């Protein structure tokens, strides 16, 4: 029998974008806009109780499933969702994520907080934080290109 473990972590990432809160919120809530900086969803239902599901991975690499459920949406201000991340049939983690969108001068401050349970060493909080920073930087590039 394999040794079971859970590692808990909370991390906060702050980004300032030279875009309005409305544009930043739209980048999260519009499926075509989100697909320009986040893996394209197989299912995208952006409403409280709705789900976002992404399946895929690198060529010849592992197959991942991101399965999110939205719990709180405040227009142009806040998004709260839970999600699971699986590699094949293996559950890697379960997280609660809060995205705060705040006006900052002519732009926006985004505060991303993730609280996660990482299972059996299949994923590490440091890896997740690193990947999330990369994705939020892609969002920033997308907002510059609009």
Short mmCIF file of N, CA, C and O in Angstrom, two decimals:
data_model
loop_
_atom_site.label_atom_id
_atom_site.label_comp_id
_atom_site.label_asym_id
_atom_site.label_seq_id
_atom_site.Cartn_x
_atom_site.Cartn_y
_atom_site.Cartn_z
N UNK A 1 0.84 -1.19 0.00
CA UNK A 1 0.00 0.00 0.00
C UNK A 1 0.88 1.25 0.00
O UNK A 1 1.89 1.31 0.68
N UNK A 2 0.49 2.22 -0.79
CA UNK A 2 1.24 3.47 -0.87
C UNK A 2 0.96 4.34 0.36
O UNK A 2 -0.15 4.36 0.88
N UNK A 3 1.98 5.06 0.77
CA UNK A 3 1.85 6.02 1.87
C UNK A 3 0.98 7.19 1.40
O UNK A 3 1.23 7.78 0.35
N UNK A 4 -0.01 7.55 2.17
CA UNK A 4 -0.90 8.67 1.84
C UNK A 4 -0.47 9.90 2.63
O UNK A 4 -0.04 9.79 3.78
N UNK A 5 -0.59 11.06 1.98
CA UNK A 5 -0.23 12.31 2.66
C UNK A 5 -1.04 13.45 2.07
O UNK A 5 -1.54 13.37 0.95
N UNK A 6 -1.15 14.51 2.85
CA UNK A 6 -1.78 15.75 2.40
C UNK A 6 -0.89 16.90 2.84
O UNK A 6 -0.50 16.98 4.00
N UNK A 7 -0.57 17.77 1.90
CA UNK A 7 0.17 19.00 2.22
C UNK A 7 -0.76 20.17 1.96
O UNK A 7 -1.35 20.28 0.88
N UNK A 8 -0.91 21.03 2.96
CA UNK A 8 -1.80 22.18 2.86
C UNK A 8 -0.98 23.44 2.60
O UNK A 8 0.13 23.58 3.11
N UNK A 9 -1.54 24.32 1.80
CA UNK A 9 -0.82 25.56 1.51
C UNK A 9 -1.79 26.65 1.11
O UNK A 9 -2.84 26.39 0.51
N UNK A 10 -1.42 27.87 1.45
CA UNK A 10 -2.10 29.06 0.97
C UNK A 10 -1.05 29.97 0.36
O UNK A 10 0.00 30.19 0.95
N UNK A 11 -1.33 30.44 -0.86
CA UNK A 11 -0.44 31.44 -1.44
C UNK A 11 -1.27 32.57 -2.04
O UNK A 11 -2.43 32.38 -2.41
N UNK A 12 -0.66 33.75 -2.06
CA UNK A 12 -1.30 34.95 -2.58
C UNK A 12 -0.38 35.55 -3.63
O UNK A 12 0.82 35.71 -3.40
N UNK A 13 -0.96 35.86 -4.79
CA UNK A 13 -0.22 36.49 -5.88
C UNK A 13 -0.94 37.79 -6.22
O UNK A 13 -2.14 37.79 -6.45
N UNK A 14 -0.18 38.88 -6.25
CA UNK A 14 -0.76 40.17 -6.63
C UNK A 14 -0.17 40.62 -7.95
O UNK A 14 1.03 40.49 -8.19
N UNK A 15 -1.03 41.12 -8.82
CA UNK A 15 -0.60 41.68 -10.10
C UNK A 15 -1.33 43.00 -10.32
O UNK A 15 -2.52 43.12 -9.98
N UNK A 16 -0.63 43.97 -10.87
CA UNK A 16 -1.24 45.22 -11.29
C UNK A 16 -1.27 45.23 -12.81
O UNK A 16 -0.25 44.96 -13.46
N UNK A 17 -2.44 45.52 -13.36
CA UNK A 17 -2.63 45.53 -14.81
C UNK A 17 -3.06 46.92 -15.26
O UNK A 17 -3.85 47.59 -14.58
N UNK A 18 -2.57 47.33 -16.40
CA UNK A 18 -2.94 48.60 -16.99
C UNK A 18 -4.21 48.41 -17.83
O UNK A 18 -4.20 48.57 -19.04
N UNK A 19 -5.26 47.99 -17.14
CA UNK A 19 -6.56 47.75 -17.77
C UNK A 19 -7.63 47.96 -16.70
O UNK A 19 -7.36 47.79 -15.51
N UNK A 20 -8.82 48.30 -17.14
CA UNK A 20 -9.90 48.56 -16.18
C UNK A 20 -10.35 47.26 -15.51
O UNK A 20 -10.16 46.16 -16.06
N UNK A 21 -10.95 47.37 -14.33
CA UNK A 21 -11.51 46.17 -13.69
C UNK A 21 -12.51 45.45 -14.60
O UNK A 21 -12.57 44.22 -14.60
N UNK A 22 -13.25 46.20 -15.39
CA UNK A 22 -14.22 45.60 -16.30
C UNK A 22 -13.52 44.70 -17.34
O UNK A 22 -13.99 43.60 -17.64
N UNK A 23 -12.40 45.19 -17.87
CA UNK A 23 -11.64 44.39 -18.86
C UNK A 23 -11.02 43.16 -18.20
O UNK A 23 -10.98 42.08 -18.79
N UNK A 24 -10.50 43.32 -16.99
CA UNK A 24 -9.90 42.18 -16.30
C UNK A 24 -10.97 41.13 -15.98
O UNK A 24 -10.78 39.93 -16.23
N UNK A 25 -12.11 41.58 -15.49
CA UNK A 25 -13.20 40.65 -15.20
C UNK A 25 -13.64 39.93 -16.47
O UNK A 25 -13.86 38.71 -16.47
N UNK A 26 -13.75 40.65 -17.55
CA UNK A 26 -14.15 40.06 -18.83
C UNK A 26 -13.16 39.00 -19.30
O UNK A 26 -13.54 37.98 -19.88
N UNK A 27 -11.87 39.22 -19.02
CA UNK A 27 -10.85 38.23 -19.39
C UNK A 27 -11.06 36.92 -18.65
O UNK A 27 -10.64 35.86 -19.14
N UNK A 28 -11.68 36.96 -17.49
CA UNK A 28 -12.00 35.74 -16.73
C UNK A 28 -13.35 35.16 -17.10
O UNK A 28 -13.54 33.95 -17.07
N UNK A 29 -14.30 36.03 -17.44
CA UNK A 29 -15.70 35.59 -17.59
C UNK A 29 -16.11 35.25 -19.02
O UNK A 29 -17.08 34.52 -19.21
N UNK A 30 -15.40 35.74 -20.01
CA UNK A 30 -15.73 35.47 -21.42
C UNK A 30 -14.89 34.29 -21.90
O UNK A 30 -13.65 34.35 -21.87
N UNK A 31 -15.52 33.21 -22.37
CA UNK A 31 -14.75 32.02 -22.72
C UNK A 31 -13.71 32.23 -23.82
O UNK A 31 -12.61 31.69 -23.75
N UNK A 32 -14.03 33.04 -24.83
CA UNK A 32 -13.05 33.26 -25.90
C UNK A 32 -11.90 34.12 -25.41
O UNK A 32 -10.74 33.89 -25.78
N UNK A 33 -12.18 35.10 -24.55
CA UNK A 33 -11.10 35.93 -23.99
C UNK A 33 -10.22 35.09 -23.06
O UNK A 33 -8.99 35.18 -23.11
N UNK A 34 -10.84 34.26 -22.23
CA UNK A 34 -10.06 33.46 -21.30
C UNK A 34 -9.18 32.44 -22.03
O UNK A 34 -8.05 32.17 -21.62
N UNK A 35 -9.66 31.91 -23.13
CA UNK A 35 -8.90 30.91 -23.90
C UNK A 35 -7.62 31.49 -24.51
O UNK A 35 -6.74 30.73 -24.91
N UNK A 36 -7.50 32.81 -24.53
CA UNK A 36 -6.27 33.42 -25.06
C UNK A 36 -5.13 33.41 -24.04
O UNK A 36 -3.98 33.61 -24.41
N UNK A 37 -5.45 33.18 -22.75
CA UNK A 37 -4.38 33.18 -21.73
C UNK A 37 -4.44 31.97 -20.79
O UNK A 37 -3.52 31.75 -20.01
N UNK A 38 -5.49 31.19 -20.86
CA UNK A 38 -5.68 30.01 -20.02
C UNK A 38 -6.09 28.87 -20.95
O UNK A 38 -6.71 29.12 -21.98
N UNK A 39 -5.76 27.62 -20.62
CA UNK A 39 -6.16 26.53 -21.52
C UNK A 39 -7.65 26.59 -21.87
O UNK A 39 -8.49 26.82 -21.00
N UNK A 40 -7.96 26.41 -23.16
CA UNK A 40 -9.34 26.49 -23.64
C UNK A 40 -10.21 25.45 -22.94
O UNK A 40 -9.85 24.28 -22.85
N UNK A 41 -11.33 25.91 -22.45
CA UNK A 41 -12.23 25.04 -21.69
C UNK A 41 -13.03 24.12 -22.61
O UNK A 41 -13.47 24.54 -23.68
N UNK A 42 -13.20 22.89 -22.16
CA UNK A 42 -14.11 21.97 -22.83
C UNK A 42 -15.56 22.28 -22.45
O UNK A 42 -16.48 22.02 -23.21
N UNK A 43 -15.72 22.81 -21.26
CA UNK A 43 -17.02 23.23 -20.75
C UNK A 43 -16.80 24.54 -20.00
O UNK A 43 -15.87 24.64 -19.19
N UNK A 44 -17.63 25.56 -20.27
CA UNK A 44 -17.46 26.85 -19.62
C UNK A 44 -18.83 27.44 -19.32
O UNK A 44 -19.54 27.87 -20.23
N UNK A 45 -19.21 27.42 -18.06
CA UNK A 45 -20.51 27.93 -17.61
C UNK A 45 -20.25 28.89 -16.46
O UNK A 45 -20.26 28.51 -15.28
N UNK A 46 -19.97 30.15 -16.82
CA UNK A 46 -19.55 31.15 -15.84
C UNK A 46 -20.78 31.76 -15.17
O UNK A 46 -21.35 32.76 -15.60
N UNK A 47 -21.19 31.11 -14.09
CA UNK A 47 -22.29 31.57 -13.24
C UNK A 47 -22.14 30.84 -11.92
O UNK A 47 -21.45 29.81 -11.84
N UNK A 48 -22.75 31.36 -10.86
CA UNK A 48 -22.71 30.67 -9.58
C UNK A 48 -23.33 29.29 -9.77
O UNK A 48 -24.44 29.17 -10.30
N UNK A 49 -22.59 28.27 -9.39
CA UNK A 49 -23.02 26.89 -9.59
C UNK A 49 -22.55 26.31 -10.92
O UNK A 49 -22.66 25.11 -11.14
N UNK A 50 -22.03 27.15 -11.80
CA UNK A 50 -21.55 26.69 -13.10
C UNK A 50 -20.16 26.08 -13.00
O UNK A 50 -19.46 26.26 -12.01
N UNK A 51 -19.79 25.37 -14.06
CA UNK A 51 -18.51 24.67 -14.05
C UNK A 51 -17.65 25.07 -15.24
O UNK A 51 -18.17 25.46 -16.30
N UNK A 52 -16.36 24.94 -15.02
CA UNK A 52 -15.37 25.09 -16.08
C UNK A 52 -14.51 23.84 -16.04
O UNK A 52 -13.95 23.50 -15.00
N UNK A 53 -14.41 23.15 -17.17
CA UNK A 53 -13.63 21.93 -17.23
C UNK A 53 -12.66 22.01 -18.40
O UNK A 53 -13.05 22.35 -19.52
N UNK A 54 -11.38 21.74 -18.11
CA UNK A 54 -10.33 21.68 -19.13
C UNK A 54 -9.70 20.30 -19.05
O UNK A 54 -9.34 19.85 -17.97
N UNK A 55 -9.53 19.68 -20.20
CA UNK A 55 -8.86 18.38 -20.26
C UNK A 55 -7.76 18.45 -21.30
O UNK A 55 -7.98 18.98 -22.39
N UNK A 56 -6.59 17.92 -20.97
CA UNK A 56 -5.52 17.89 -21.95
C UNK A 56 -4.16 17.86 -21.30
O UNK A 56 -4.03 17.66 -20.09
N UNK A 57 -3.16 18.06 -22.11
CA UNK A 57 -1.79 18.05 -21.63
C UNK A 57 -0.84 18.11 -22.80
O UNK A 57 -1.26 18.19 -23.96
N UNK A 58 0.43 18.07 -22.52
CA UNK A 58 1.43 18.17 -23.59
C UNK A 58 1.42 16.91 -24.46
O UNK A 58 1.02 15.83 -24.00
N UNK A 59 1.87 17.03 -25.72
CA UNK A 59 1.96 15.85 -26.57
C UNK A 59 2.84 14.78 -25.91
O UNK A 59 3.90 15.11 -25.36
N UNK A 60 2.40 13.56 -25.93
CA UNK A 60 3.12 12.43 -25.33
C UNK A 60 3.35 12.61 -23.83
O UNK A 60 4.21 11.94 -23.26
N UNK A 61 2.63 13.54 -23.22
CA UNK A 61 2.80 13.79 -21.79
C UNK A 61 1.59 13.35 -21.01
O UNK A 61 0.67 12.75 -21.56
N UNK A 62 1.55 13.66 -19.74
CA UNK A 62 0.41 13.26 -18.92
C UNK A 62 -0.86 14.02 -19.32
O UNK A 62 -0.80 15.12 -19.86
N UNK A 63 -2.00 13.41 -19.04
CA UNK A 63 -3.31 13.97 -19.33
C UNK A 63 -3.86 14.55 -18.02
O UNK A 63 -3.92 13.85 -17.01
N UNK A 64 -4.24 15.83 -18.05
CA UNK A 64 -4.73 16.52 -16.85
C UNK A 64 -6.19 16.92 -17.03
O UNK A 64 -6.63 17.22 -18.14
N UNK A 65 -6.91 16.97 -15.90
CA UNK A 65 -8.27 17.49 -15.88
C UNK A 65 -8.37 18.53 -14.78
O UNK A 65 -8.08 18.26 -13.61
N UNK A 66 -8.76 19.75 -15.18
CA UNK A 66 -9.05 20.86 -14.27
C UNK A 66 -10.57 20.96 -14.23
O UNK A 66 -11.21 21.14 -15.28
N UNK A 67 -11.18 20.79 -13.06
CA UNK A 67 -12.63 20.79 -12.93
C UNK A 67 -13.01 21.80 -11.85
O UNK A 67 -12.79 21.56 -10.66
N UNK A 68 -13.55 22.94 -12.27
CA UNK A 68 -13.86 24.04 -11.35
C UNK A 68 -15.37 24.23 -11.22
O UNK A 68 -16.13 23.97 -12.16
N UNK A 69 -15.78 24.71 -10.05
CA UNK A 69 -17.16 25.10 -9.80
C UNK A 69 -17.16 26.51 -9.19
O UNK A 69 -16.45 26.76 -8.22
N UNK A 70 -17.94 27.40 -9.80
CA UNK A 70 -18.00 28.79 -9.33
C UNK A 70 -19.00 28.91 -8.18
O UNK A 70 -20.13 28.44 -8.26
N UNK A 71 -18.56 29.55 -7.10
CA UNK A 71 -19.39 29.68 -5.90
C UNK A 71 -19.82 31.12 -5.61
O UNK A 71 -20.83 31.32 -4.95
N UNK A 72 -19.04 32.09 -6.07
CA UNK A 72 -19.34 33.51 -5.80
C UNK A 72 -18.82 34.32 -6.98
O UNK A 72 -17.65 34.18 -7.37
N UNK A 73 -19.69 35.12 -7.56
CA UNK A 73 -19.28 36.01 -8.65
C UNK A 73 -19.89 37.37 -8.37
O UNK A 73 -21.12 37.49 -8.25
N UNK A 74 -19.03 38.37 -8.23
CA UNK A 74 -19.48 39.76 -8.08
C UNK A 74 -18.91 40.51 -9.28
O UNK A 74 -17.69 40.62 -9.43
N UNK A 75 -19.79 40.98 -10.14
CA UNK A 75 -19.40 41.62 -11.40
C UNK A 75 -18.26 42.62 -11.20
O UNK A 75 -18.35 43.50 -10.34
N UNK A 76 -17.21 42.46 -11.97
CA UNK A 76 -16.05 43.37 -12.00
C UNK A 76 -15.32 43.47 -10.66
O UNK A 76 -14.54 44.40 -10.46
N UNK A 77 -15.55 42.53 -9.74
CA UNK A 77 -14.98 42.68 -8.41
C UNK A 77 -14.40 41.39 -7.81
O UNK A 77 -13.32 41.42 -7.24
N UNK A 78 -15.12 40.26 -7.91
CA UNK A 78 -14.67 39.06 -7.20
C UNK A 78 -15.18 37.80 -7.88
O UNK A 78 -16.32 37.75 -8.35
N UNK A 79 -14.31 36.78 -7.88
CA UNK A 79 -14.66 35.45 -8.37
C UNK A 79 -14.12 34.45 -7.35
O UNK A 79 -12.95 34.51 -6.99
N UNK A 80 -14.97 33.55 -6.90
CA UNK A 80 -14.55 32.50 -5.97
C UNK A 80 -14.97 31.17 -6.57
O UNK A 80 -16.13 30.99 -6.96
N UNK A 81 -14.01 30.24 -6.63
CA UNK A 81 -14.30 28.92 -7.17
C UNK A 81 -13.46 27.86 -6.47
O UNK A 81 -12.42 28.17 -5.88
N UNK A 82 -13.96 26.65 -6.52
CA UNK A 82 -13.17 25.50 -6.07
C UNK A 82 -12.79 24.73 -7.32
O UNK A 82 -13.47 24.79 -8.34
N UNK A 83 -11.67 24.00 -7.22
CA UNK A 83 -11.32 23.14 -8.35
C UNK A 83 -10.51 21.95 -7.90
O UNK A 83 -9.81 21.99 -6.89
N UNK A 84 -10.65 20.89 -8.69
CA UNK A 84 -9.82 19.71 -8.53
C UNK A 84 -8.88 19.65 -9.71
O UNK A 84 -9.19 20.13 -10.82
N UNK A 85 -7.70 19.06 -9.49
CA UNK A 85 -6.75 18.83 -10.57
C UNK A 85 -6.36 17.36 -10.51
O UNK A 85 -5.89 16.88 -9.48
N UNK A 86 -6.59 16.68 -11.62
CA UNK A 86 -6.28 15.26 -11.72
C UNK A 86 -5.25 15.03 -12.81
O UNK A 86 -5.26 15.72 -13.84
N UNK A 87 -4.39 14.05 -12.60
CA UNK A 87 -3.48 13.57 -13.64
C UNK A 87 -3.94 12.15 -13.94
O UNK A 87 -3.80 11.26 -13.09
N UNK A 88 -4.52 11.96 -15.11
CA UNK A 88 -5.14 10.68 -15.41
C UNK A 88 -6.25 10.42 -14.42
O UNK A 88 -7.14 11.24 -14.22
N UNK A 89 -6.18 9.29 -13.73
CA UNK A 89 -7.18 8.92 -12.73
C UNK A 89 -6.76 9.32 -11.31
O UNK A 89 -7.44 9.00 -10.35
N UNK A 90 -5.62 10.00 -11.20
CA UNK A 90 -5.07 10.34 -9.88
C UNK A 90 -5.44 11.76 -9.50
O UNK A 90 -5.09 12.72 -10.21
N UNK A 91 -6.09 11.92 -8.36
CA UNK A 91 -6.42 13.24 -7.84
C UNK A 91 -5.15 13.84 -7.25
O UNK A 91 -4.54 13.29 -6.36
N UNK A 92 -4.73 15.00 -7.78
CA UNK A 92 -3.52 15.67 -7.33
C UNK A 92 -3.80 16.67 -6.22
O UNK A 92 -3.01 16.82 -5.29
N UNK A 93 -4.94 17.41 -6.37
CA UNK A 93 -5.21 18.46 -5.41
C UNK A 93 -6.66 18.92 -5.49
O UNK A 93 -7.35 18.67 -6.48
N UNK A 94 -7.07 19.61 -4.42
CA UNK A 94 -8.35 20.31 -4.36
C UNK A 94 -8.04 21.69 -3.80
O UNK A 94 -7.32 21.83 -2.81
N UNK A 95 -8.57 22.73 -4.45
CA UNK A 95 -8.26 24.10 -4.03
C UNK A 95 -9.50 24.98 -3.98
O UNK A 95 -10.48 24.74 -4.69
N UNK A 96 -9.41 26.00 -3.14
CA UNK A 96 -10.37 27.11 -3.12
C UNK A 96 -9.60 28.33 -3.59
O UNK A 96 -8.52 28.64 -3.08
N UNK A 97 -10.15 29.02 -4.58
CA UNK A 97 -9.48 30.18 -5.17
C UNK A 97 -10.37 31.41 -5.09
O UNK A 97 -11.56 31.33 -5.40
N UNK A 98 -9.79 32.52 -4.67
CA UNK A 98 -10.49 33.80 -4.66
C UNK A 98 -9.70 34.77 -5.52
O UNK A 98 -8.50 34.95 -5.33
N UNK A 99 -10.38 35.38 -6.49
CA UNK A 99 -9.79 36.39 -7.35
C UNK A 99 -10.46 37.71 -7.01
O UNK A 99 -11.67 37.86 -7.21
N UNK A 100 -9.69 38.64 -6.47
CA UNK A 100 -10.20 39.97 -6.15
C UNK A 100 -9.71 40.93 -7.22
O UNK A 100 -8.53 40.93 -7.58
N UNK A 101 -10.62 41.75 -7.72
CA UNK A 101 -10.32 42.71 -8.78
C UNK A 101 -10.64 44.09 -8.23
O UNK A 101 -11.81 44.39 -7.94
N UNK A 102 -9.60 44.93 -8.09
CA UNK A 102 -9.77 46.23 -7.45
C UNK A 102 -9.24 47.34 -8.36
O UNK A 102 -8.15 47.22 -8.92
N UNK A 103 -10.01 48.41 -8.46
CA UNK A 103 -9.55 49.57 -9.24
C UNK A 103 -8.32 50.15 -8.56
O UNK A 103 -8.27 50.30 -7.35
N UNK A 104 -7.32 50.46 -9.36
CA UNK A 104 -6.07 51.05 -8.87
C UNK A 104 -5.68 52.15 -9.85
O UNK A 104 -5.12 51.87 -10.91
N UNK A 105 -6.05 53.39 -9.52
CA UNK A 105 -5.81 54.49 -10.45
C UNK A 105 -6.57 54.24 -11.74
O UNK A 105 -7.77 54.01 -11.72
N UNK A 106 -5.86 54.23 -12.88
CA UNK A 106 -6.48 53.93 -14.17
C UNK A 106 -6.43 52.45 -14.51
O UNK A 106 -6.83 52.05 -15.59
N UNK A 107 -5.92 51.65 -13.59
CA UNK A 107 -5.75 50.23 -13.86
C UNK A 107 -6.45 49.37 -12.83
O UNK A 107 -7.43 49.78 -12.19
N UNK A 108 -5.89 48.18 -12.65
CA UNK A 108 -6.50 47.19 -11.77
C UNK A 108 -5.44 46.46 -10.96
O UNK A 108 -4.39 46.10 -11.49
N UNK A 109 -5.74 46.25 -9.69
CA UNK A 109 -4.95 45.35 -8.87
C UNK A 109 -5.73 44.04 -8.78
O UNK A 109 -6.92 44.04 -8.43
N UNK A 110 -5.07 42.94 -9.13
CA UNK A 110 -5.67 41.62 -9.00
C UNK A 110 -4.97 40.90 -7.86
O UNK A 110 -3.74 40.87 -7.79
N UNK A 111 -5.77 40.37 -6.94
CA UNK A 111 -5.23 39.60 -5.82
C UNK A 111 -5.80 38.19 -5.94
O UNK A 111 -7.01 37.98 -5.84
N UNK A 112 -4.90 37.25 -6.19
CA UNK A 112 -5.26 35.84 -6.39
C UNK A 112 -4.83 35.07 -5.14
O UNK A 112 -3.65 35.05 -4.80
N UNK A 113 -5.79 34.46 -4.46
CA UNK A 113 -5.49 33.67 -3.26
C UNK A 113 -5.95 32.24 -3.50
O UNK A 113 -7.11 32.02 -3.85
N UNK A 114 -5.03 31.30 -3.31
CA UNK A 114 -5.38 29.89 -3.46
C UNK A 114 -5.05 29.15 -2.17
O UNK A 114 -3.96 29.29 -1.63
N UNK A 115 -6.01 28.40 -1.69
CA UNK A 115 -5.85 27.54 -0.51
C UNK A 115 -6.03 26.11 -1.01
O UNK A 115 -7.08 25.76 -1.53
N UNK A 116 -4.97 25.31 -0.88
CA UNK A 116 -5.02 23.99 -1.49
C UNK A 116 -4.63 22.86 -0.57
O UNK A 116 -3.87 23.04 0.39
N UNK A 117 -5.16 21.69 -0.89
CA UNK A 117 -4.75 20.43 -0.29
C UNK A 117 -4.12 19.62 -1.42
O UNK A 117 -4.77 19.34 -2.44
N UNK A 118 -2.84 19.28 -1.26
CA UNK A 118 -2.06 18.59 -2.29
C UNK A 118 -1.80 17.17 -1.81
O UNK A 118 -1.26 16.96 -0.73
N UNK A 119 -2.18 16.19 -2.64
CA UNK A 119 -2.27 14.81 -2.19
C UNK A 119 -1.08 13.94 -2.61
O UNK A 119 -0.68 13.95 -3.78
N UNK A 120 -0.57 13.21 -1.65
CA UNK A 120 0.36 12.10 -1.86
C UNK A 120 1.61 12.46 -2.67
O UNK A 120 2.18 11.60 -3.34
N UNK A 121 2.02 13.72 -2.64
CA UNK A 121 3.23 14.15 -3.33
C UNK A 121 3.10 14.25 -4.84
O UNK A 121 4.09 14.46 -5.54
N UNK A 122 1.86 14.15 -5.36
CA UNK A 122 1.66 14.23 -6.81
C UNK A 122 1.83 15.65 -7.35
O UNK A 122 2.05 15.85 -8.54
N UNK A 123 1.67 16.63 -6.49
CA UNK A 123 1.85 18.03 -6.85
C UNK A 123 2.38 18.73 -5.61
O UNK A 123 2.18 18.27 -4.48
N UNK A 124 3.05 19.84 -5.81
CA UNK A 124 3.62 20.60 -4.70
C UNK A 124 3.10 22.04 -4.76
O UNK A 124 2.96 22.61 -5.85
N UNK A 125 2.87 22.65 -3.61
CA UNK A 125 2.40 24.04 -3.60
C UNK A 125 3.33 24.99 -4.37
O UNK A 125 2.86 25.89 -5.06
N UNK A 126 4.65 24.77 -4.26
CA UNK A 126 5.59 25.66 -4.96
C UNK A 126 5.42 25.57 -6.47
O UNK A 126 5.52 26.57 -7.18
N UNK A 127 5.16 24.35 -6.96
CA UNK A 127 4.94 24.17 -8.40
C UNK A 127 3.65 24.86 -8.84
O UNK A 127 3.61 25.50 -9.88
N UNK A 128 2.61 24.73 -8.02
CA UNK A 128 1.33 25.35 -8.36
C UNK A 128 1.45 26.86 -8.37
O UNK A 128 0.96 27.54 -9.26
N UNK A 129 2.13 27.41 -7.36
CA UNK A 129 2.31 28.86 -7.30
C UNK A 129 3.10 29.35 -8.50
O UNK A 129 2.74 30.36 -9.13
N UNK A 130 4.16 28.64 -8.85
CA UNK A 130 4.98 29.01 -10.01
C UNK A 130 4.13 29.01 -11.29
O UNK A 130 4.17 29.95 -12.09
N UNK A 131 3.36 27.94 -11.49
CA UNK A 131 2.50 27.85 -12.67
C UNK A 131 1.44 28.93 -12.71
O UNK A 131 1.13 29.48 -13.77
N UNK A 132 0.89 29.26 -11.56
CA UNK A 132 -0.15 30.29 -11.49
C UNK A 132 0.44 31.66 -11.80
O UNK A 132 -0.18 32.47 -12.52
N UNK A 133 1.65 31.94 -11.32
CA UNK A 133 2.31 33.21 -11.66
C UNK A 133 2.51 33.31 -13.17
O UNK A 133 2.27 34.37 -13.76
N UNK A 134 2.92 32.22 -13.78
CA UNK A 134 3.12 32.20 -15.24
C UNK A 134 1.81 32.51 -15.96
O UNK A 134 1.77 33.32 -16.89
N UNK A 135 0.71 31.89 -15.51
CA UNK A 135 -0.59 32.12 -16.14
C UNK A 135 -1.06 33.56 -15.95
O UNK A 135 -1.58 34.19 -16.87
N UNK A 136 -0.88 34.11 -14.74
CA UNK A 136 -1.31 35.50 -14.51
C UNK A 136 -0.44 36.48 -15.30
O UNK A 136 -0.92 37.56 -15.68
N UNK A 137 0.81 36.13 -15.55
CA UNK A 137 1.64 36.96 -16.44
C UNK A 137 1.12 36.89 -17.87
O UNK A 137 1.13 37.90 -18.59
N UNK A 138 0.66 35.71 -18.30
CA UNK A 138 0.05 35.59 -19.63
C UNK A 138 -1.20 36.45 -19.73
O UNK A 138 -1.46 37.09 -20.75
N UNK A 139 -1.99 36.49 -18.65
CA UNK A 139 -3.15 37.37 -18.61
C UNK A 139 -2.72 38.82 -18.81
O UNK A 139 -3.32 39.56 -19.59
N UNK A 140 -1.65 39.23 -18.12
CA UNK A 140 -1.16 40.59 -18.26
C UNK A 140 -0.74 40.91 -19.70
O UNK A 140 -1.06 42.00 -20.22
N UNK A 141 -0.09 39.99 -20.36
CA UNK A 141 0.29 40.18 -21.77
C UNK A 141 -0.94 40.29 -22.65
O UNK A 141 -0.99 41.12 -23.57
N UNK A 142 -1.93 39.47 -22.38
CA UNK A 142 -3.18 39.52 -23.15
C UNK A 142 -3.87 40.87 -22.97
O UNK A 142 -4.36 41.45 -23.94
N UNK A 143 -3.91 41.38 -21.75
CA UNK A 143 -4.55 42.67 -21.51
C UNK A 143 -3.80 43.80 -22.21
O UNK A 143 -4.41 44.76 -22.67
N UNK A 144 -2.48 43.68 -22.33
CA UNK A 144 -1.69 44.68 -23.06
C UNK A 144 -2.00 44.66 -24.55
O UNK A 144 -1.96 45.69 -25.22
N UNK A 145 -2.31 43.48 -25.07
CA UNK A 145 -2.52 43.32 -26.52
C UNK A 145 -3.92 43.71 -26.96
O UNK A 145 -4.19 43.77 -28.15
N UNK A 146 -4.83 43.93 -26.04
CA UNK A 146 -6.20 44.28 -26.42
C UNK A 146 -6.28 45.71 -26.91
O UNK A 146 -5.61 46.58 -26.50
#
